[in-house]
Coordinates of C-alpha atoms and ligand atoms in Angstrom, one line a residue:
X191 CA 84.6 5.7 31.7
X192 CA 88.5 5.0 31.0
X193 CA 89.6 4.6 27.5
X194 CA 90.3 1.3 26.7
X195 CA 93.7 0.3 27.3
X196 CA 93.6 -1.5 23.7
X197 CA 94.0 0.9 21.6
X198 CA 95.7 2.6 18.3
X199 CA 98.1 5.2 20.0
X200 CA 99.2 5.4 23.9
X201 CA 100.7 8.9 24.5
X202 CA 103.3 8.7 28.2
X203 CA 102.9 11.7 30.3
X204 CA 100.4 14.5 30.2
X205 CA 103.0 17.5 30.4
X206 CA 103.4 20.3 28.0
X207 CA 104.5 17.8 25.0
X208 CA 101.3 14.7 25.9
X209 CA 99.0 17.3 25.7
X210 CA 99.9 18.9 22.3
X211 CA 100.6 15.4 21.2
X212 CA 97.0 14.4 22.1
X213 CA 95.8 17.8 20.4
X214 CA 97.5 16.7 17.1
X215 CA 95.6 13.4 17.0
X216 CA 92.3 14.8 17.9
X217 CA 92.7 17.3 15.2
X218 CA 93.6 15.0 12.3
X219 CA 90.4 13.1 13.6
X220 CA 92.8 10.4 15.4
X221 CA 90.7 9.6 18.8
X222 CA 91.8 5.9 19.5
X223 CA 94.7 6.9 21.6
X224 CA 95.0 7.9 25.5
X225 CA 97.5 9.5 27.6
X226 CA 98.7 7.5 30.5
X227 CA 100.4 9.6 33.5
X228 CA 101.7 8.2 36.5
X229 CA 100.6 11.5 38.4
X230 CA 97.1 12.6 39.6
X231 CA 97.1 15.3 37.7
X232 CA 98.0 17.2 34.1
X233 CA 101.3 19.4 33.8
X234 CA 105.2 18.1 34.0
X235 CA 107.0 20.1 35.1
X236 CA 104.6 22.9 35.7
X237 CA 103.0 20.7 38.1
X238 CA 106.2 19.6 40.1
X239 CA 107.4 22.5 40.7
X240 CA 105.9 24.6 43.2
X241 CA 108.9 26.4 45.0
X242 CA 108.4 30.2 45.7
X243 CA 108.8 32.3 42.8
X244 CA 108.9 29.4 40.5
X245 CA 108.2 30.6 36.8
X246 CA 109.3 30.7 32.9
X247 CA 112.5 32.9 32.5
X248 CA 111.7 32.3 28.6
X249 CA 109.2 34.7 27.9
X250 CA 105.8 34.2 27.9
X251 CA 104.7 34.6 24.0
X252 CA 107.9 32.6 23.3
X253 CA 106.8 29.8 26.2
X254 CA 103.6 29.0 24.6
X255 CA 102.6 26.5 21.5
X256 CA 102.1 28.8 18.1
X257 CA 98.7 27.8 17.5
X258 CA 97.9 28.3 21.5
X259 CA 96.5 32.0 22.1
X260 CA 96.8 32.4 25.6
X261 CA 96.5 35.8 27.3
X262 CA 99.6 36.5 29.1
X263 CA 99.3 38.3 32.8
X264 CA 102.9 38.8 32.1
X265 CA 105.9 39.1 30.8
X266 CA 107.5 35.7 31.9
X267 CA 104.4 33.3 32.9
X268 CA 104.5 32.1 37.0
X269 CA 104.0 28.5 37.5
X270 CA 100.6 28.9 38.2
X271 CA 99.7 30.6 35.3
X272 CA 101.6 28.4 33.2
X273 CA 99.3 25.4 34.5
X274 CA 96.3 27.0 34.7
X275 CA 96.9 27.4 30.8
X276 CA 97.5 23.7 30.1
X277 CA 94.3 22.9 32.0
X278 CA 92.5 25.5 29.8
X279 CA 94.4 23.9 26.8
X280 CA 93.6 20.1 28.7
X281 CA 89.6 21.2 28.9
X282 CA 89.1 23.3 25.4
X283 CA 90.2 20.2 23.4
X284 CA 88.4 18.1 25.1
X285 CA 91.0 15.9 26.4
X286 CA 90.0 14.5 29.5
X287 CA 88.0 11.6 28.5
X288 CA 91.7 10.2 26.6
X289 CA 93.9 10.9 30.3
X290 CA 94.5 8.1 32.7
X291 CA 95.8 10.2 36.0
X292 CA 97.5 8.3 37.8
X293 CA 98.8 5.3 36.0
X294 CA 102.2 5.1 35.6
X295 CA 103.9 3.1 32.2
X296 CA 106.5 0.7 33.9
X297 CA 107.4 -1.7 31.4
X298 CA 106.5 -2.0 27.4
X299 CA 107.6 -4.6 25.0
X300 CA 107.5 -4.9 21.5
X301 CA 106.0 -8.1 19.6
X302 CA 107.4 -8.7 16.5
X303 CA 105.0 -11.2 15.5
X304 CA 101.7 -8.9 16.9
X305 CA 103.3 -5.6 15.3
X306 CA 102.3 -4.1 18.8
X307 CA 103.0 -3.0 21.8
X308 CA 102.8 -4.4 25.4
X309 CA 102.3 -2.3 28.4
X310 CA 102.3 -3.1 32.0
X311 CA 101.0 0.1 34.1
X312 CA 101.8 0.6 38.1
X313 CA 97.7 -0.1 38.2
X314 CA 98.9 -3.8 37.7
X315 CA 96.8 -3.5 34.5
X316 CA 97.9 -3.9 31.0
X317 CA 97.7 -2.7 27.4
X318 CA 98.5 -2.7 24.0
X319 CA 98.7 -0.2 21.3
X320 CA 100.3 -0.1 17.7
X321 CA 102.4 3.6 18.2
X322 CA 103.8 4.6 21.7
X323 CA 105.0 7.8 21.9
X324 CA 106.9 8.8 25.0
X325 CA 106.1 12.6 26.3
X326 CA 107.8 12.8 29.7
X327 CA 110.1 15.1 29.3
X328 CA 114.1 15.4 30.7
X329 CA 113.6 17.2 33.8
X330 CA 111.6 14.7 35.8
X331 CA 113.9 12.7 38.2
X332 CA 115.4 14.9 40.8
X333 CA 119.3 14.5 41.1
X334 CA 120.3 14.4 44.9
X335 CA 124.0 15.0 45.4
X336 CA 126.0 12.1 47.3
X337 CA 126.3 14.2 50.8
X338 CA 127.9 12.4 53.4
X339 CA 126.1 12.8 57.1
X340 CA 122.6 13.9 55.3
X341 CA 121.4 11.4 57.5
X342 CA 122.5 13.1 60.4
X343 CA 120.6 16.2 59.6
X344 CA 118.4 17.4 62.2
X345 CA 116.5 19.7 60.3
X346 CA 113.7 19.5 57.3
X347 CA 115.5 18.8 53.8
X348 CA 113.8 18.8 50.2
X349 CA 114.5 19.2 46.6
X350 CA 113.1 22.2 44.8
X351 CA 111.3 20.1 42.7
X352 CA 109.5 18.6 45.6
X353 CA 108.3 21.5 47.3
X354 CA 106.2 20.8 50.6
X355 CA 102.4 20.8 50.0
X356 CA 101.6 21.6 53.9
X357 CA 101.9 24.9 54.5
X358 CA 105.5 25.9 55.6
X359 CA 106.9 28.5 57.4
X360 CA 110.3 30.2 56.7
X361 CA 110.2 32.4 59.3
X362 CA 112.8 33.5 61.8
X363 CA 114.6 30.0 60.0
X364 CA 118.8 29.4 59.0
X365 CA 118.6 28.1 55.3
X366 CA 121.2 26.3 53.0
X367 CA 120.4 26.4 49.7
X368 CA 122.9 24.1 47.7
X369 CA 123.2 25.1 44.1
X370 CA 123.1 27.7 41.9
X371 CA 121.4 27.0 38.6
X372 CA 117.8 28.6 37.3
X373 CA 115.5 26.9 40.2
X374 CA 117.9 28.1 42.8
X375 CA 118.1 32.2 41.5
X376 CA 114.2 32.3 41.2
X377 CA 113.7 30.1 44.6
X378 CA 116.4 32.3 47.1
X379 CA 115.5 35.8 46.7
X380 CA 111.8 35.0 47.5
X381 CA 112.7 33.0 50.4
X382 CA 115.0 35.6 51.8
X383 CA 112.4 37.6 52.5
X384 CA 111.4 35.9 55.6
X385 CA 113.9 33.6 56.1
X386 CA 116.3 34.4 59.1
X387 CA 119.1 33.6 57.0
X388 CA 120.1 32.4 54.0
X389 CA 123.4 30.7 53.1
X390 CA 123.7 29.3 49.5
X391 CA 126.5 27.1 48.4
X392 CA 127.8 27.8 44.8
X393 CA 129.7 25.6 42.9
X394 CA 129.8 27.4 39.5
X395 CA 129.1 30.7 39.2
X396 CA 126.1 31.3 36.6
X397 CA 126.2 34.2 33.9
X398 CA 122.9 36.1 34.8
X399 CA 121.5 38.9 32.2
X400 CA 118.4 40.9 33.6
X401 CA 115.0 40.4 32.8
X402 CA 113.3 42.9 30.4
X403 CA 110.6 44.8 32.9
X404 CA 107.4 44.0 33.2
X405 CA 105.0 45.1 30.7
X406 CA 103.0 48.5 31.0
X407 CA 99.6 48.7 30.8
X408 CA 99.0 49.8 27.2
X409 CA 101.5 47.2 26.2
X410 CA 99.2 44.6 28.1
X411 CA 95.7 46.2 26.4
X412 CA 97.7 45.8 23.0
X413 CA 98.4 42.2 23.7
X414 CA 95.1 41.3 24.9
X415 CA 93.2 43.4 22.0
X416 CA 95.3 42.9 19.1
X417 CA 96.3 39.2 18.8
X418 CA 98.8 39.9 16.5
X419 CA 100.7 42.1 18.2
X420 CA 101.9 39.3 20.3
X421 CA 102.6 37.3 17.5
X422 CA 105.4 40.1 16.4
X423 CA 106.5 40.1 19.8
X424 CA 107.1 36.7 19.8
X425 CA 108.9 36.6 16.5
X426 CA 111.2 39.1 17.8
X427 CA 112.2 37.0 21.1
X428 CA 112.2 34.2 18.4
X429 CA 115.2 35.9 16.4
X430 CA 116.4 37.5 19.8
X431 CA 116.6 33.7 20.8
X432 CA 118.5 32.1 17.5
X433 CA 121.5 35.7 17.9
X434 CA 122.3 33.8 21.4
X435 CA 122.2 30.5 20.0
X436 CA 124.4 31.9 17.4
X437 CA 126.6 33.1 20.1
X438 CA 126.6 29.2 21.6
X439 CA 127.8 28.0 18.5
X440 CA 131.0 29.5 18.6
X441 CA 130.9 32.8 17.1
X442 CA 133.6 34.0 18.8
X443 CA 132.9 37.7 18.4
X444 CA 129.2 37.2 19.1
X445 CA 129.7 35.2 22.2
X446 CA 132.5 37.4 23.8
X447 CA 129.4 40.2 23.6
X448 CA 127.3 38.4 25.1
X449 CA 129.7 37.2 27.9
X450 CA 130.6 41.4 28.2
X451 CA 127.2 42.4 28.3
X452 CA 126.9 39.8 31.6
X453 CA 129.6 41.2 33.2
X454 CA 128.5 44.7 32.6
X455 CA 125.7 43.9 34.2
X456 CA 127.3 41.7 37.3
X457 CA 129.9 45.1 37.4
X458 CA 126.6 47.7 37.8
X459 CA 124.3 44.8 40.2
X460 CA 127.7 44.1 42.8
X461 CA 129.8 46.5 43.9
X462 CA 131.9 45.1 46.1
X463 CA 134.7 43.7 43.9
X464 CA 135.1 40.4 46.9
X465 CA 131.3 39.1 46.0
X466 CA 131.8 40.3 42.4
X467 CA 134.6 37.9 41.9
X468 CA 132.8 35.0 43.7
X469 CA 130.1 35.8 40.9
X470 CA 132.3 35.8 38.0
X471 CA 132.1 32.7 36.3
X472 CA 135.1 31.1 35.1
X473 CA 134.1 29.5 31.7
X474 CA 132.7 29.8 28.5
X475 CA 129.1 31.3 28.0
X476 CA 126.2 29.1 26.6
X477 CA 128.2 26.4 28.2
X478 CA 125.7 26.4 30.9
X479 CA 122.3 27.6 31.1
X480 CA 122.5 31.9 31.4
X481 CA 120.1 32.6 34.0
X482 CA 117.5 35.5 33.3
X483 CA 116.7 37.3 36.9
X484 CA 117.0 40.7 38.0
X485 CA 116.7 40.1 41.9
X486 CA 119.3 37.6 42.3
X487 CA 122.2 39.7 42.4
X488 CA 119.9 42.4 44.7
X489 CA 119.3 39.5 46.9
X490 CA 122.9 38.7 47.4
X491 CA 123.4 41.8 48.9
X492 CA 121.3 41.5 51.4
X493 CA 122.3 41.3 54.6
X494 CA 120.7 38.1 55.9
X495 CA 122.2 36.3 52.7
X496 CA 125.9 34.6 52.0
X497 CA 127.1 33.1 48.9
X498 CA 129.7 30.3 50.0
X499 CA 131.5 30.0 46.5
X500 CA 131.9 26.4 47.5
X501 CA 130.9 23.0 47.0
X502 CA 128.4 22.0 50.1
X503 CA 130.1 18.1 50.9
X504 CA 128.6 17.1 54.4
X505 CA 126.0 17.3 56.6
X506 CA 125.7 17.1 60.6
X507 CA 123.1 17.4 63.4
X508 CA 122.6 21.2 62.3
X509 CA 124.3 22.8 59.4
X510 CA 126.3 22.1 55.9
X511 CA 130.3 22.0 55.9
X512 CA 131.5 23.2 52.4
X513 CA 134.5 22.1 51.1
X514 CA 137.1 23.9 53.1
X515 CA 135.6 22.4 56.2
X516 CA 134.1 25.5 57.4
X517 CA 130.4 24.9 59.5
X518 CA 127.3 26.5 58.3
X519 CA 124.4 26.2 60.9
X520 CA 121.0 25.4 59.0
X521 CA 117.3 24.1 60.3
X522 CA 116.6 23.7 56.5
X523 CA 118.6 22.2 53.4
X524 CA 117.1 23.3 50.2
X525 CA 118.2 20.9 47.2
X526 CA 118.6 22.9 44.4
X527 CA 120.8 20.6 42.8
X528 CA 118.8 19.8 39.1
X529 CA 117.7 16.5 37.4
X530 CA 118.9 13.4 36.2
X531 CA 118.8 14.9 32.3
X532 CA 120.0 11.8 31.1
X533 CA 118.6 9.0 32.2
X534 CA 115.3 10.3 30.0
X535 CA 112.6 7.5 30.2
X536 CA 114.2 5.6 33.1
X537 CA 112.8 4.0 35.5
X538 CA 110.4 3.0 32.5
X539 CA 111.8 -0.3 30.7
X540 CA 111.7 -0.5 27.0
X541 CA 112.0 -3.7 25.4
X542 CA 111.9 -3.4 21.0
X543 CA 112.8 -5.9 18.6
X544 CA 114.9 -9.4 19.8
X545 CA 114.3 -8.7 23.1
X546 CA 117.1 -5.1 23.1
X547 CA 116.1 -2.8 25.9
X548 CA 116.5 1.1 25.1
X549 CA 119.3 1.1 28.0
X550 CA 121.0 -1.6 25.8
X551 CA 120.3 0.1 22.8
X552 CA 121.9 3.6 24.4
X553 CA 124.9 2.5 26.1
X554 CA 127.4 4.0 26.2
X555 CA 125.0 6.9 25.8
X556 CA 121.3 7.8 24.8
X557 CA 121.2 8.8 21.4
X558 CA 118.1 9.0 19.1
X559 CA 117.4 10.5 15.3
X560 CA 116.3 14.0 16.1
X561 CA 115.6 13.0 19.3
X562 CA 112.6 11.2 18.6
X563 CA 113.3 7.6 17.5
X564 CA 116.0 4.4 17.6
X565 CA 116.5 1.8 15.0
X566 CA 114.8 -1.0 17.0
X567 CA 112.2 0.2 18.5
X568 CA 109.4 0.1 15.6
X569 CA 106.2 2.7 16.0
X570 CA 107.9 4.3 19.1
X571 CA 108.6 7.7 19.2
X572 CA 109.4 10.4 21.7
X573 CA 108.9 14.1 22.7
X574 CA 111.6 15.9 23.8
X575 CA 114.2 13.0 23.7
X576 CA 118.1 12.9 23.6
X577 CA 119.8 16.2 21.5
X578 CA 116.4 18.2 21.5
X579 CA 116.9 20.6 24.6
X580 CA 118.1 24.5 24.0
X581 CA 120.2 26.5 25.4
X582 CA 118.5 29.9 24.5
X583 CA 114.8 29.5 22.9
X584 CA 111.9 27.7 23.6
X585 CA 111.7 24.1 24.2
X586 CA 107.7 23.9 23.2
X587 CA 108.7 25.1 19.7
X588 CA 110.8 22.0 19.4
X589 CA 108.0 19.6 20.8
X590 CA 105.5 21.3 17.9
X591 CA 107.6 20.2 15.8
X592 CA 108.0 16.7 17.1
X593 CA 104.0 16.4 17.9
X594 CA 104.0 17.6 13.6
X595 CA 106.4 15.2 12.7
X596 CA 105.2 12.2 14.9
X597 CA 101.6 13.1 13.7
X598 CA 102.0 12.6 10.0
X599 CA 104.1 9.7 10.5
X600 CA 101.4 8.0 12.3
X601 CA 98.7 9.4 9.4
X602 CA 101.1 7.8 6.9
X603 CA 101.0 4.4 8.7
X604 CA 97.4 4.1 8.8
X605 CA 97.3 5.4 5.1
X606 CA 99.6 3.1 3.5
X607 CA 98.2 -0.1 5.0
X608 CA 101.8 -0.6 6.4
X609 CA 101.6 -2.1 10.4
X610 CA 105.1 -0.5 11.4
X611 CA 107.9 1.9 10.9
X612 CA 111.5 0.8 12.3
X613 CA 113.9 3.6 11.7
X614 CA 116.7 3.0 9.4
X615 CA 120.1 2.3 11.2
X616 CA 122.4 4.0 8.5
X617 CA 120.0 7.0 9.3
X618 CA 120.1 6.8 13.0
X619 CA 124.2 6.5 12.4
X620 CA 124.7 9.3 9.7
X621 CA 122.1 11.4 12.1
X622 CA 124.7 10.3 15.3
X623 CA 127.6 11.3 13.2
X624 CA 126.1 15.3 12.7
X625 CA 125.4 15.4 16.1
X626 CA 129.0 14.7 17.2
X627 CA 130.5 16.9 14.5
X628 CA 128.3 19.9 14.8
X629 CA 128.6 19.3 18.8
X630 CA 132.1 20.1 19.0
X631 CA 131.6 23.7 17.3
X632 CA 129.2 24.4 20.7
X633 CA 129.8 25.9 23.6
X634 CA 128.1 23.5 25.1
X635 CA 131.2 20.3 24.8
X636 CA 133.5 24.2 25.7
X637 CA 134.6 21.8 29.0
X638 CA 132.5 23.4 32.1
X639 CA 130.2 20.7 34.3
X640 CA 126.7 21.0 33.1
X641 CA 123.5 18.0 32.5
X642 CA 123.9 19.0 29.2
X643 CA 126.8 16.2 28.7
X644 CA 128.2 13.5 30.2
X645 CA 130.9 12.4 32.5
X646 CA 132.7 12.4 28.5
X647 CA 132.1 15.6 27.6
X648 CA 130.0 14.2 24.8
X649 CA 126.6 16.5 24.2
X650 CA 123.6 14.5 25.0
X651 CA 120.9 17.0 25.7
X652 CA 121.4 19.5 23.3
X653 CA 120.3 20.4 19.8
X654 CA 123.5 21.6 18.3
X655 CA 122.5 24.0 15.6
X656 CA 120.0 27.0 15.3
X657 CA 116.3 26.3 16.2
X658 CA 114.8 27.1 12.7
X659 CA 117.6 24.7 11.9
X660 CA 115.4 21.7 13.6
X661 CA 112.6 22.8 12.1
X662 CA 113.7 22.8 8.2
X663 CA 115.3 19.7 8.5
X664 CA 112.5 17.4 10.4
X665 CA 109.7 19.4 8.5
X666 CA 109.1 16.9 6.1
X667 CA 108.3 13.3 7.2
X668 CA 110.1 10.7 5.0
X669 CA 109.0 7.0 4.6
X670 CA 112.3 6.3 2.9
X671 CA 113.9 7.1 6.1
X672 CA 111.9 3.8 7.7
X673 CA 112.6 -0.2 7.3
X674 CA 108.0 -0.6 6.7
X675 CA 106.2 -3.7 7.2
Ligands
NAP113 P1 120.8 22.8 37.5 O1 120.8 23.9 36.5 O2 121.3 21.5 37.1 O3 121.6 23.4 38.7 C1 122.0 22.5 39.8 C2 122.9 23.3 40.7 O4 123.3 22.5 41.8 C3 124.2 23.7 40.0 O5 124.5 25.1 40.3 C4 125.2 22.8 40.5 O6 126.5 23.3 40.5 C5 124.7 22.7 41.9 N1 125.2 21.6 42.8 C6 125.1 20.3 42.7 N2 125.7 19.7 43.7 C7 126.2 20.6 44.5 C8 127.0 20.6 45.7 N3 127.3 19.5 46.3 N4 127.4 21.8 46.2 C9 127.1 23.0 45.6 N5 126.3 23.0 44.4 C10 125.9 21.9 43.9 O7 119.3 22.6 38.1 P2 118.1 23.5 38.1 O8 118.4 24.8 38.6 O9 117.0 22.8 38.8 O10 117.7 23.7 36.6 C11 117.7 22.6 35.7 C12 117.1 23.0 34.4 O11 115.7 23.2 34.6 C13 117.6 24.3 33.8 O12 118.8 24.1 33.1 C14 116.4 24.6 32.9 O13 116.5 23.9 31.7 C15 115.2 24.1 33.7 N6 114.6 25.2 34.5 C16 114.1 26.3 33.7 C17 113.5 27.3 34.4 C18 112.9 28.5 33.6 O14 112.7 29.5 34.1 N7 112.7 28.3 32.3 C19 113.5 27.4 35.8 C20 114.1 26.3 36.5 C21 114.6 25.3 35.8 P3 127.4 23.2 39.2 O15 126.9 24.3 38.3 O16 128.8 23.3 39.6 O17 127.2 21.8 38.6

């Protein structure tokens, strides 16, 4: 039977953040709620993306939920092993009866007079609920680069995000690959392999650091038979983690290391100085994303593979031209070109008090208190909203903190007899205010091209401050911080 679409909590997307959301409710003995996702099936991101080699470069015991035991095959978790784990997690809480697959959100309004929520779902059904909480993530929407003559293409074309389900063959085949960001250095050095060749435009240079090798045996048997042995190992990437962040916010000495130890490594990994300099970034590290891999430099040397340090800006019948106008033949285009970060819970609309629509509400830019709710909007919260992604640690320890957060505040609404919270607009300004003056001492707003800002330079992705940081100050939920009625 499907829940009923009346009821006390709707949860928006069953990825990573939906699921522990769901958890949290379940466990404080919450079950009028369900999960609506617009796909057939549980997982985000771990879903969508299904390119070769496609996998966590945060590691493993860091990439999983504190309270989640999973036992890790290795090191840094593959795609499928990351979603077979949030089926496991789906299945041992015994969340399927709360999940409607396939059944998008497209619309939800707030009645002022009803103290709920409105929802009108791609089914063509509605429903209403007191507390929406939106979990789908910032990495959803594919962003396709304007690219003049794509339409001419002769070839096959897709994003890495929406990786062909029929069996495909790379064989014997001329690939572009445009971009050079953390799908594209997993995705390239696999496809290499059989591809006949492989040209991949770079825009930016990345800084790439190595991965640590994979675990040996008795580490794995010590993992698997003493629980808490991971648990150390995860508090050391933790701390590992909050020394880069450190580096990101402008600890000059710190980050130079770190920017060293990449170029040590891109020194040892290329030795022809012509490639090395096409791979020597040209910016500030932490400004970008550093990529963890230790085949992509290998697989740059290979024979069958060039790195046009170029922009790719038109298509024709058969190939990419770059920017200098020089031809490279292709059969296949690989997008590897990233999201639209900030456009967040578009194409959803969201309509709170007097009729404002979020996109109102966040113009010129998205903005919300600790990510996870706007003056406005009453009982609506979100996981992994504006100012909450990292640059160096583990997004699901952020979203455990959310789910915490979001879960007492809802246990506090139905305890005090109170129908709604509306978050305070001197707190969603004073909050605004820290963001932008601790976002100017990151490497982040340090002036490269990332989705971590926008076309201002203003940070709109990014937590700006140490990930503990988050923690301590959203730990305690505050009424006083809400307009109740
Ligand atoms: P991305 O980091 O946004 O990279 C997009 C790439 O496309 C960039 O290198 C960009 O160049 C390039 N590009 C765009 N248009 C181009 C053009 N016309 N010609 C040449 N290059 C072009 O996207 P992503 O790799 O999909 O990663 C997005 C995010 O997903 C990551 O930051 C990360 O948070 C997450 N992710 C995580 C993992 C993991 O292992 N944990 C793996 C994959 C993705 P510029 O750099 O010049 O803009």
């Amino acid at each position: 039977m499907p829940p009923s679409p009346t009821v006390r909590t709707v949860i928006i997307g069953a990825g990573a953040g939906g699921l522990a959301m769901a958890r949290e409710l379940r466990r404080s003995g919450d079950d009028d709620f369900c999960i609506f996702e617009r796909s057939d099936a549980i997982g985000g991101v771990w879903r969508d993306n299904t390119y070769p080699g496609a996998a966590c470069d945060v590691p493993s015991h860091l990439y999983s939920f504190s309270w989640d035991t999973p036992r890790w095959r290795q090191r840094y978790a593959t795609q499928p092993e990351i979603l077979a784990n949030l089926n496991a997690l789906c299945n041992r809480e015994g969340l399927e009866p709360f999940l409607r697959l396939g059944t998008g959100v497209e619309r939800l309004s707030y009645s002022e007079a009803l103290q709920r929520w409105h929802l009108e779902l791609t089914t063509g059904e509605t429903a209403t609920a007191q507390v929406v909480i939106s979990a789908v993530g910032q990495l959803r929407e594919p962003f396709l680069p304007r690219i003049c003559g794509s339409e001419l293409f002769e070839g096959e074309s897709w994003h890495s995000s929406s990786w062909p389900t029929r069996k495909i063959s790379l064989e014997g085949r001329d690939i572009a690959v445009i971009g050079t960001g953390a799908s594209a250095i997993q995705l390239v050095p696999e496809i290499a392999r059989e591809a006949h060749s492989v040209t991949v435009f770079q825009r930016t240079a990345p800084y790439v650091l190595p991965k640590a090798p994979p675990w040996s045996q008795p580490q794995q048997l010590l993992f698997d038979h003493l629980s808490f042995t991971s648990k150390v190992d995860r508090l050391l990437l933790f701390l590992r983690g909050e020394v880069l962040t450190a580096g990101y916010l402008r600890s000059h000495s710190l980050s130079k290391r770190i920017a060293l130890t990449c170029r040590t490594y891109l020194e040892q990994a290329i030795p022809s100085p012509e490639l090395r300099a096409k791979c020597t970034p040209n910016y500030e590290v932490g400004c970008k994303r550093i990529l963890f891999s230790s085949n992509w430099y290998p697989t740059l040397l290979r024979p069958n593979v060039t790195l046009v340090a170029n922009e790719a800006v038109r298509l024709d019948a058969d190939g990419v031209f770059d920017a200098d106008g020089q031809h490279h033949p292709a059969t296949v285009v690989i997008y590897a070109t990233g999201f639209q970060g900030q456009s967040f819970l578009q194409p959803m609309e969201v309509i709170g008090q007097n009729g404002q629509t979020l996109r109102e509400a966040w113009s010129p830019y998205p903005k919300a208190y600790f990510g996870l709710a706007v003056a406005g909007f009453p009982n609506f919260f979100m996981i992994y909203g504006p100012n909450t992604n990292l640059g160096a640690n583990s997004v699901l320890y952020m979203e455990e903190t959310q789910v915490r957060y979001i879960a007492t505040a809802i246990r506090y609404l139905h305890a005090s007899h109170f129908s709604s919270l509306n978050l305070r607009r001197d707190r969603e300004r004073s909050f605004e205010r820290w963001i932008a003056r601790r976002s100017k001492f990151t490497s982040y707003t340090s002036g490269c091209r990332s989705w971590y800002v926008d076309t201002q330079g203003r940070n709109i992705n990014n937590w700006p401050s140490f990930t503990w940081n988050y923690r301590r100050k959203l730990g305690q939920f505050q009424s006083s911080d809400y307009e109740l009625r």
